Coordinates of C-alpha atoms and ligand atoms in Angstrom, one line a residue:
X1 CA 157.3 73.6 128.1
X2 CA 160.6 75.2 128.3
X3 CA 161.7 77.2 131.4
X4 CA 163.3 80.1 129.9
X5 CA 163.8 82.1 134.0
X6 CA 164.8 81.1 137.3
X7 CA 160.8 82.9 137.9
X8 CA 159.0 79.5 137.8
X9 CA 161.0 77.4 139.8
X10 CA 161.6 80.4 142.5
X11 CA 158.1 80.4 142.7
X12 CA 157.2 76.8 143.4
X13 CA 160.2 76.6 146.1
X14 CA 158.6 79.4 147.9
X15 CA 155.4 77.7 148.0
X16 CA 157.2 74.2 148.8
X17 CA 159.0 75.8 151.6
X18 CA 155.5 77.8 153.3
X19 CA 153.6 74.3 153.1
X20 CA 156.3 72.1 154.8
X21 CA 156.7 75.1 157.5
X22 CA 152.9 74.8 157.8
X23 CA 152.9 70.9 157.7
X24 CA 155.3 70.5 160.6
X25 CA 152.6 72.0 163.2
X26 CA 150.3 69.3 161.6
X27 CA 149.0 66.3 163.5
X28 CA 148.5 64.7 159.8
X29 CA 150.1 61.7 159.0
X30 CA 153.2 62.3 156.8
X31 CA 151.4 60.4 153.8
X32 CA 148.1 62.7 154.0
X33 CA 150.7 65.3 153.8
X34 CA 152.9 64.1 151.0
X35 CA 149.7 63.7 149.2
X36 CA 148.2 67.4 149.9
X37 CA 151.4 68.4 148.8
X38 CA 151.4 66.4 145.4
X39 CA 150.3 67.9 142.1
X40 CA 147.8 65.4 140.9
X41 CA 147.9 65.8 137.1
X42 CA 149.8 67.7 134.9
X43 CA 148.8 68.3 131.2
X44 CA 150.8 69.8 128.5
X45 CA 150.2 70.6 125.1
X46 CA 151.6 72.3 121.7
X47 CA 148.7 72.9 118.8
X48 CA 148.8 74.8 115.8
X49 CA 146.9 77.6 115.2
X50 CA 147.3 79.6 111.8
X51 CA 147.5 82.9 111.7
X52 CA 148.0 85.6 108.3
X53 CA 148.6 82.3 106.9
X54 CA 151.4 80.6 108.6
X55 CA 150.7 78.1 111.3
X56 CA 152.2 78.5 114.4
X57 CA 152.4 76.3 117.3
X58 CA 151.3 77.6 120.8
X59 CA 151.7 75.8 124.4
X60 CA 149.8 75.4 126.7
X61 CA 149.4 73.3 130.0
X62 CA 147.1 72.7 132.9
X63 CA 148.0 71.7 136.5
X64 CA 145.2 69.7 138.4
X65 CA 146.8 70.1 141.8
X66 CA 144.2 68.7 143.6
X67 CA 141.3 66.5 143.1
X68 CA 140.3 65.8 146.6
X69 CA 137.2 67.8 145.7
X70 CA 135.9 68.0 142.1
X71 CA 136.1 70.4 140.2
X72 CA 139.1 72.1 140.6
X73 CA 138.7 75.5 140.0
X74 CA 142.1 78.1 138.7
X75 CA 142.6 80.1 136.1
X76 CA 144.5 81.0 132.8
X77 CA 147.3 82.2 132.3
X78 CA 148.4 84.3 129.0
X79 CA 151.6 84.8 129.3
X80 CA 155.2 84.5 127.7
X81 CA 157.1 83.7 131.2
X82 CA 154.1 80.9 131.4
X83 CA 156.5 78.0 133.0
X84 CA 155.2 74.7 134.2
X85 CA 157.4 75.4 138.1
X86 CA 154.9 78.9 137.7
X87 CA 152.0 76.8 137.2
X88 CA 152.2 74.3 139.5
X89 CA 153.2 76.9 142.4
X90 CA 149.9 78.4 141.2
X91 CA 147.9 75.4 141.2
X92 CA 148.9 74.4 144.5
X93 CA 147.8 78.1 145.9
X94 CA 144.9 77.8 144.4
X95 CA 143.7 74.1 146.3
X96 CA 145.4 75.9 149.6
X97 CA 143.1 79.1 148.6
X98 CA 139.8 77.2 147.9
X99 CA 139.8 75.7 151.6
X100 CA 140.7 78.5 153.4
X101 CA 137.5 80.6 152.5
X102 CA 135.3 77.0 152.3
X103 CA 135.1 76.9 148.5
X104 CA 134.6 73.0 147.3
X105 CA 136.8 72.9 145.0
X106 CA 140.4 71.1 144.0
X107 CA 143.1 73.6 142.7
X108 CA 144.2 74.1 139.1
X109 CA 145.8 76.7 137.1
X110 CA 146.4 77.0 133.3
X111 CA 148.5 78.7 131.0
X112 CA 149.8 79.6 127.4
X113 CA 152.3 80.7 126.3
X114 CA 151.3 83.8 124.5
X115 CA 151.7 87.7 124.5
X116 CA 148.3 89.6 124.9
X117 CA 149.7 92.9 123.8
X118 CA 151.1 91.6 120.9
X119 CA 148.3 89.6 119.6
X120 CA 145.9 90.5 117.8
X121 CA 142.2 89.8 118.9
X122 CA 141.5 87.0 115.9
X123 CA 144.7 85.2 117.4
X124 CA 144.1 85.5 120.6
X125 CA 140.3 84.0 119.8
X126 CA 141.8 81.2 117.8
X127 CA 144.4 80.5 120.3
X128 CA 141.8 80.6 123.6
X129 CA 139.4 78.1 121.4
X130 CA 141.9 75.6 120.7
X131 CA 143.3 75.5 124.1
X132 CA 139.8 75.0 125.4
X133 CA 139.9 72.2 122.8
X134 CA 142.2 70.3 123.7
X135 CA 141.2 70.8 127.3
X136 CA 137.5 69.4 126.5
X137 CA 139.4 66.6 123.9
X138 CA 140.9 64.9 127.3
X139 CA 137.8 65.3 129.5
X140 CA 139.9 68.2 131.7
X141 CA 137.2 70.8 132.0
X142 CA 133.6 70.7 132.5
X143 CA 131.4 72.0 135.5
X144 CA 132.0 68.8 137.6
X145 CA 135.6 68.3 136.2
X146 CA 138.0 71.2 136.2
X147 CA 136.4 75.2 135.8
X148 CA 138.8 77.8 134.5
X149 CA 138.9 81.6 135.3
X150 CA 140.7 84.6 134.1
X151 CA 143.9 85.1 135.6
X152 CA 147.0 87.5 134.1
X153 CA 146.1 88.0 130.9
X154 CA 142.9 87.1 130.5
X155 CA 139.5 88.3 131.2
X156 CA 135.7 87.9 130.5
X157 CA 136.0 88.0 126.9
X158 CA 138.5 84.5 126.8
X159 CA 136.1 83.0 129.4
X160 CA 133.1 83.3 126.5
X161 CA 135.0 81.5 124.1
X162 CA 135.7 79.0 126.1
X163 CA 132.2 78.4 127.4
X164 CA 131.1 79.1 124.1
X165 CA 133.5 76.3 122.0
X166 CA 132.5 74.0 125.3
X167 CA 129.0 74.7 124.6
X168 CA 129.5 74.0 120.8
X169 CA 131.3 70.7 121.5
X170 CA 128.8 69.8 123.9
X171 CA 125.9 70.8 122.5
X172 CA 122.9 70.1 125.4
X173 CA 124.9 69.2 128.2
X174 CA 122.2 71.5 130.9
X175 CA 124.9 72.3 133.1
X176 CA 127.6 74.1 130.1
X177 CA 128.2 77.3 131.1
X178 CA 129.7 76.3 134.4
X179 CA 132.9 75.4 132.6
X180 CA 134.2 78.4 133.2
X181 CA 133.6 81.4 135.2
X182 CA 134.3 85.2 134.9
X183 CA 132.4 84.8 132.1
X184 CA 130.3 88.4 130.9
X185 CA 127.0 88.5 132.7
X186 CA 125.0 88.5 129.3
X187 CA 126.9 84.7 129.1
X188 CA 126.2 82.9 132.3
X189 CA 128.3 85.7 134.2
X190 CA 127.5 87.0 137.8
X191 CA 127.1 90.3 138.8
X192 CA 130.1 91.3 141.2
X193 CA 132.6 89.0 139.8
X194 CA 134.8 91.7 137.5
X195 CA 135.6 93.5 140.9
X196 CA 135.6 90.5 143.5
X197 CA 139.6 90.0 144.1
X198 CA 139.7 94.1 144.7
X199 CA 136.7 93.9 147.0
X200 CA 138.0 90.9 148.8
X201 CA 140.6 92.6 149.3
X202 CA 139.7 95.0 150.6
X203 CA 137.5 93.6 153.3
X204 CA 140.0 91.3 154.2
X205 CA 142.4 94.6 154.9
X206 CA 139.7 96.3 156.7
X207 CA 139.1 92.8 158.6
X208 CA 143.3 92.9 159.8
X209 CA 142.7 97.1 160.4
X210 CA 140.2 96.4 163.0
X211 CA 142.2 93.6 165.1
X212 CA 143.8 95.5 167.8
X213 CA 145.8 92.4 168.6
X214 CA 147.3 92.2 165.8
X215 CA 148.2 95.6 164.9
X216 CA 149.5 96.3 168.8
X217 CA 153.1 98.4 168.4
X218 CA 153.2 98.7 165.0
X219 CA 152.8 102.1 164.9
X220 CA 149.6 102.2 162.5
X221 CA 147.4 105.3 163.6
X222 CA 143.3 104.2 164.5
X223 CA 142.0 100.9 163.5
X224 CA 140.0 101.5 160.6
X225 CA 141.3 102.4 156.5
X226 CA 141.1 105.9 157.2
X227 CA 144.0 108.3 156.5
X228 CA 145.7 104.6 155.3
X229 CA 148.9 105.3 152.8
X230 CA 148.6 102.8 150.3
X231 CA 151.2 102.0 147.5
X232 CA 149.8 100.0 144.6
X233 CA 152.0 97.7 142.1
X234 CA 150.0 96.7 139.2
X235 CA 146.6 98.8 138.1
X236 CA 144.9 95.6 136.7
X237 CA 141.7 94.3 137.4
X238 CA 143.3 93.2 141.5
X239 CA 144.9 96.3 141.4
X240 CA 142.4 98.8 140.6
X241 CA 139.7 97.5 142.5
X242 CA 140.9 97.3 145.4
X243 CA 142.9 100.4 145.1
X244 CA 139.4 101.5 144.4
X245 CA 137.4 100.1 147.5
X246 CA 140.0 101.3 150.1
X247 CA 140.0 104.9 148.6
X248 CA 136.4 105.2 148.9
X249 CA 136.4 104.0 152.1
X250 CA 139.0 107.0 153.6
X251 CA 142.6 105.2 152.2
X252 CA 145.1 107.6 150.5
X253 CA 146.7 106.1 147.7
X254 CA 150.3 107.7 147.3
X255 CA 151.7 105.4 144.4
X256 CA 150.7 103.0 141.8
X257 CA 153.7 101.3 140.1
X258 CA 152.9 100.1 136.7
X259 CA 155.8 98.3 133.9
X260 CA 156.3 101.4 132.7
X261 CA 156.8 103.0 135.7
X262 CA 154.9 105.0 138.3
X263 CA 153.4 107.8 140.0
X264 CA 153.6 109.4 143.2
X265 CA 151.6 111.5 145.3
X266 CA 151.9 111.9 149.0
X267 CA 148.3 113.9 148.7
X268 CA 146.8 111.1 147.4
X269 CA 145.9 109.9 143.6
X270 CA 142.4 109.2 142.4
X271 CA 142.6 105.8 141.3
X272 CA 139.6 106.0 138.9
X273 CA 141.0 109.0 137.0
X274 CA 144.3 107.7 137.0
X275 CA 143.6 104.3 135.5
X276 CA 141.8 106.2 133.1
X277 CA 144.2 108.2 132.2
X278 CA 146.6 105.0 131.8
X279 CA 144.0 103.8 129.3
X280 CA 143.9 106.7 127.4
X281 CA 147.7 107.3 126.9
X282 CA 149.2 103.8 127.2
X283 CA 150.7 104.8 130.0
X284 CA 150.7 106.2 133.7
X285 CA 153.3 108.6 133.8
X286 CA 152.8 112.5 134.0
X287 CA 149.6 112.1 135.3
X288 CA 148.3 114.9 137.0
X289 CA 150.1 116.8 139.9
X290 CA 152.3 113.3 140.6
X291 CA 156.0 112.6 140.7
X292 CA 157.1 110.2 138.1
X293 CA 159.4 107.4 138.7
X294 CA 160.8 105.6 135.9
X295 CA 162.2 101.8 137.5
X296 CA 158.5 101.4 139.6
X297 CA 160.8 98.7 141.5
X298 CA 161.8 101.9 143.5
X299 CA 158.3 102.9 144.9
X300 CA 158.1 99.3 146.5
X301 CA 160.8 100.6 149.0
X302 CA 159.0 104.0 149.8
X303 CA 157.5 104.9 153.1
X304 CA 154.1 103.8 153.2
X305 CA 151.0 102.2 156.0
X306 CA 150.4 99.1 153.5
X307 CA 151.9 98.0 150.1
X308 CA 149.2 96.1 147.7
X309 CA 151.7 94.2 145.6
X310 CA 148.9 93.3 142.9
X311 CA 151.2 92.2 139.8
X312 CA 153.1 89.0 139.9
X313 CA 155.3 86.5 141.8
X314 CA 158.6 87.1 143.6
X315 CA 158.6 91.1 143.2
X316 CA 159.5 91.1 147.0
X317 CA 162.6 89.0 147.6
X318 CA 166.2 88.8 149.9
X319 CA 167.3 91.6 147.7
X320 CA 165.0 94.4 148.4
X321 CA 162.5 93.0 151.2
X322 CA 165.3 94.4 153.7
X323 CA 164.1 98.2 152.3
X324 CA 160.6 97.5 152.7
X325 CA 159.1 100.5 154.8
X326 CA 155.5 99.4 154.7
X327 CA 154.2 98.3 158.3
X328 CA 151.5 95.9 156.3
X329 CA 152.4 94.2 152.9
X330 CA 149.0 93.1 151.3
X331 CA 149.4 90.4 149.2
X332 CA 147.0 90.8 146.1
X333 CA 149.0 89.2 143.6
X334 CA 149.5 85.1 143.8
X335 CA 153.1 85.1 145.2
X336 CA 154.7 88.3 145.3
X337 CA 156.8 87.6 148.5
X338 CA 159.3 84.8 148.2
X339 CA 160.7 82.7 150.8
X340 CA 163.4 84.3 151.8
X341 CA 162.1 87.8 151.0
X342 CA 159.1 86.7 153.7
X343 CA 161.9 85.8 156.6
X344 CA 163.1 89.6 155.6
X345 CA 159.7 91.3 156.5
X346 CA 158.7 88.9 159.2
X347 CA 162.3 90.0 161.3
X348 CA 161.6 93.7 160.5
X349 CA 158.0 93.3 162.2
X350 CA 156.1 93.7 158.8
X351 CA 152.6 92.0 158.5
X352 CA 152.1 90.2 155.6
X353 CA 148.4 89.2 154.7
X354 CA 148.8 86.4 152.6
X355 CA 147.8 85.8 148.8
X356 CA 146.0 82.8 149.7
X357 CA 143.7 84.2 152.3
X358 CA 144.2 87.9 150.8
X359 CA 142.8 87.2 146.9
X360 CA 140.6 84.5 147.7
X361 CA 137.4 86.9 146.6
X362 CA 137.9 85.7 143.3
X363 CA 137.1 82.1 143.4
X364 CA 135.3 83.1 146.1
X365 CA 132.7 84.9 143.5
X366 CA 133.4 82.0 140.8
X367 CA 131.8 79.5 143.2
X368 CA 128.9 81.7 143.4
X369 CA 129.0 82.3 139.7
X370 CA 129.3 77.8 139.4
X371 CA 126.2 77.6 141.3
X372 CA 123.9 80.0 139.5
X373 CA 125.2 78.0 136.5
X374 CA 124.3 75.1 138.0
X375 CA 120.9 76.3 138.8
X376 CA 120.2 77.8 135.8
X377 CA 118.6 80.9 137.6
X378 CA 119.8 84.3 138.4
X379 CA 119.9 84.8 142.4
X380 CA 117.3 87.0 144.2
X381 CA 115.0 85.8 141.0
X382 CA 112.6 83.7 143.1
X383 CA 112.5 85.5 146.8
X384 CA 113.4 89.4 145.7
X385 CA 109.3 90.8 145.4
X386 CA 108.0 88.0 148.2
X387 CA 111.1 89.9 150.6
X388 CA 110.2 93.0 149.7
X389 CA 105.9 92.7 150.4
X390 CA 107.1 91.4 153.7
X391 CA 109.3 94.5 154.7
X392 CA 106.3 96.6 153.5
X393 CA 103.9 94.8 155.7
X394 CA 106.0 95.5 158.3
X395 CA 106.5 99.0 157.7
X396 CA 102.8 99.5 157.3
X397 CA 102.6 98.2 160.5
X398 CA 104.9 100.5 162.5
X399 CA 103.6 103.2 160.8
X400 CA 100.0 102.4 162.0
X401 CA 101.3 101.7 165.4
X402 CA 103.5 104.6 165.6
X403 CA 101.3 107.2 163.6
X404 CA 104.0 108.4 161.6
X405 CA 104.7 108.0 158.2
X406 CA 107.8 107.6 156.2
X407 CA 109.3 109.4 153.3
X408 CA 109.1 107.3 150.3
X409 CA 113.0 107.4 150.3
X410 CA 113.0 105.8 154.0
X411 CA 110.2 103.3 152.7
X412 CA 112.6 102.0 149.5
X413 CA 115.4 101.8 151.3
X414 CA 113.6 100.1 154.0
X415 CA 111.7 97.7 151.7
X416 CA 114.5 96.7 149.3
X417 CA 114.7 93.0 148.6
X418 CA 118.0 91.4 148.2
X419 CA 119.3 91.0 144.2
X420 CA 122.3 89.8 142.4
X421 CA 124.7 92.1 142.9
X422 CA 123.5 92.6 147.3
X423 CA 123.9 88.8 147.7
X424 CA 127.1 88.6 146.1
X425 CA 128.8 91.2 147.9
X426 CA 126.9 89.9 151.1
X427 CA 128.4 86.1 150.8
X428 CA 131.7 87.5 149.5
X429 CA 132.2 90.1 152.9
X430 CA 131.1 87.2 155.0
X431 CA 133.4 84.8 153.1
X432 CA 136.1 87.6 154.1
X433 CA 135.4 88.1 157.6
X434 CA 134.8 84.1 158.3
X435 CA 138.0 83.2 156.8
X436 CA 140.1 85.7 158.8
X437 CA 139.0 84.8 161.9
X438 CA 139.6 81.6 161.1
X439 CA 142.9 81.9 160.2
X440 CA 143.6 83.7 163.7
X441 CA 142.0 81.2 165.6
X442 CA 144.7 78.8 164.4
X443 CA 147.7 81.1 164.9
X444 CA 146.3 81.9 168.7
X445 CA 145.6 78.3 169.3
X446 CA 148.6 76.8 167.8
X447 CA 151.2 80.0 168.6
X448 CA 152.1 80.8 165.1
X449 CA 153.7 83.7 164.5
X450 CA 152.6 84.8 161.1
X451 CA 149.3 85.0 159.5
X452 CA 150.1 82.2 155.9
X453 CA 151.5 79.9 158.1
X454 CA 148.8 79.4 160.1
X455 CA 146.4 80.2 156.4
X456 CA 148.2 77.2 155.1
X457 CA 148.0 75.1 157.9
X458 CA 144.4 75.8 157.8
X459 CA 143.9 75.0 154.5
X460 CA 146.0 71.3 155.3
X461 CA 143.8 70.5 158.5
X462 CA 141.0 71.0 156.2
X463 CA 141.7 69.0 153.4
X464 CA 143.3 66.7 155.2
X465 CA 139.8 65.8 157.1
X466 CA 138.6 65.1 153.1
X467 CA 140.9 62.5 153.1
X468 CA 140.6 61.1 156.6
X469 CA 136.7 60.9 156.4
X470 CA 137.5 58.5 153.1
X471 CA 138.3 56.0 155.7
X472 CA 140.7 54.7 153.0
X473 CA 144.2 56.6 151.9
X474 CA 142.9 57.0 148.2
Ligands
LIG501 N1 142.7 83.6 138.9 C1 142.1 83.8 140.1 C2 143.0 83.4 141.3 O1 144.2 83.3 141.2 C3 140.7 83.3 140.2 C4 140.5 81.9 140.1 C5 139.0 81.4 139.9 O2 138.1 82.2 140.0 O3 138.9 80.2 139.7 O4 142.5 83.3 142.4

């Protein structure tokens, strides 16, 4: 796959350089490291897929970074700057991800080589089935192998052709549809997964708000997301959602940057009107009462409380981190701060919540979405009605003991049984909250500065006990 940018190889530098800076505040033996550091298997592949009657070959690859624990879970990529360096960087976050927030999976990460825009939807379907062919050809995706997800450029609709052409090449296999996550719910899908990297998100901001020890001299006004000025880079599925979740929970969002370049509004945008808007008009300038910037790259250097860089790699780097004005940089995006752009913010005093604790909510939800496949049952099917008969018992009782009765709106709300959607967002906020304390644990007991060194050093300790428990170096 050729490298046409610098991008790719940027990338997987950057994420070299944060794991050996982690590594070196590792008791792990330098073999455990090398091999936590090692991409285990890397597939490419070129296939012909005809389309208006000429065949064309597409590319494609997947990166198995890590098969300490099976599957490996990462998603797909559609994208013309798709580079193998990108992959792998990605692949690498994503093992480094999974352990941090406890999810028991290996990393991967998959891509083609393909513009969405540009393609039609019959291309894109042929394209997405053949990849997923060539994947199930060499045994590199199943439920127990390796599980795609969307990633930029993909979304529920590519994740139901792939389970679908994996259900059609293995026809009976029980366990299918956990092939693949992100699927739509009416396919295997969970409720809760469209929005889970925006709601992750933003409970893992609200987690960092709320940690006074943190946040001492920074100047950041109350602990808590209200009055917060957010700038946004990227009103995708990341983007918009938790854009969404921190405005509804008091956050002003002053800018969203888009490609075609952005808005501002120190009064605050509405995020669901102005991604509608975008929708509607193919674009997100002259919305509404907002000041339009043509380069977006400019808004990333306005003054702001947090920037939510929710797009794609390196966008923060030695050339404009130095401008930054944020006091938190959020990272929703897999890589938007480079090496050299991190030393930058780190010297000017700027937080940086790290991609891979910040966007875990995604594979967070897949894992959920993997095990109802696995079960074959929708969660909340089997205990919601017993729950709720047992909060009503005990509401009958206080009532009798208290002689007052309830309105029938305190009595549902009282009585509601957990479904779907409540135990989703219930394992994905404690997920959150579990994963960021544990991540400052590390950084108190071991004196780390910065919040991904310490989430990567985690994530090493933790895989590197996989290995040691083997008894045997594998
Ligand atoms: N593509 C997402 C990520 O980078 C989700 C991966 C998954 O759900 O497997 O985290």
């Amino acid at each position: 796959m050729a490298n046409n940018t610098n991008e790719g190889k940027k990338f997987l530098d950057s994420v070299h350089q944060y794991f050996d800076h982690a590594a070196s505040y590792s008791r792990l033996s330098s073999g455990i490291i090398a091999q936590i550091r090692a991409p285990n298997s890397v597939y490419k592949v070129s296939f012909p897929v005809e389309i208006d009657g000429k065949v064309e070959v597409f590319e494609g690859i997947r990166v198995q970074h890590s098969h300490h624990k099976l599957p490996s879970k990462g998603g797909i990529r559609f994208s013309m700057q798709v580079d193998e360096d990108e992959v792998k960087a990605l692949a690498s976050l994503m093992t480094f991800k999974c352990a941090v927030v406890d999810v028991p999976f290996g990393g991967a990460k998959g891509g083609v080589k393909i513009n969405p825009r540009t393609s039609s939807v019959k291309t894109l379907e042929k394209v997405t089935r053949r990849y997923a062919a060539e994947l199930i050809k060499k045994n590199l995706i199943g439920p127990g192998m390796d599980v795609p997800a969307p990633d930029y450029g993909t979304g529920s609709r590519e994740m139901a052709w792939i389970a679908d052409t994996y259900q059609a090449l293995k026809y009976g296999e029980t366990n299918a549809l956990g092939c693949v996550t992100g699927k739509p719910i009416g396919q295997g899908g969970i409720r809760g997964r469209a929005e889970a990297t925006g709601l992750g998100i933003y409970f893992g901001l609200r987690e960092a708000l709320s940690d006074t020890e943190l946040l001492k001299g920074k100047g950041l006004n109350g602990n808590s997301m209200e009055g917060k000025r957010i700038i946004v880079q990227g009103l995708g599925n990341v983007g918009y959602h938790a854009a969404f979740f921190c405005q509804q929970d008091g956050a002003i969002i002053t800018g969203i940057a888009e490609r075609e370049g952005g808005i501002y509004n120190e009064n605050g945008i509405d995020v669901k009107e102005a991604f509608k808007h975008r929708s509607e008009n193919g674009s997100i300038l002259n919305f509404k009462d907002c000041k339009n910037f043509d380069n977006s790259e400019e808004m990333l250097e306005l003054d702001c409380d947090i920037l939510l860089p929710a797009a794609l790699e390196n966008v923060i780097h030695k050339g404009n981190a130095g401008n930054i004005k944020a006091k938190i940089v959020a990272e929703g995006a897999n890589g938007p701060v480079t090496r050299e752009g991190e030393e930058i913010l780190l010297r000017n005093g700027i937080i940086i919540l790290p991609d891979l604790y910040l966007n875990a909510g995604g594979v967070t939800v897949s894992y959920f979405e993997w095990l109802k496949n696995l079960s074959n049952v929708r969660f909340g099917r089997m205990g919601k009605r017993a729950e709720e008969a047992s909060y009503r018992r005990l509401v009958n009782a206080i009532e009798t003991s208290s002689g007052k009765s309830m309105t029938n709106q305190e009595r549902a709300f009282l009585t509601q049984g957990a479904d779907e959607i409540s135990l989703v967002r219930s394992g994905l906020e404690d997920t959150m909250i579990n994963a960021y304390h544990g991540i400052r644990d590390v950084m108190v007991e071991k004196n780390i500065p910065d919040l991904r060194t310490a989430a990567f050093l985690t994530a090493i300790e933790k895989i590197g006990v996989s290995y040691e428990s083997l008894g045997i170096f594998p």
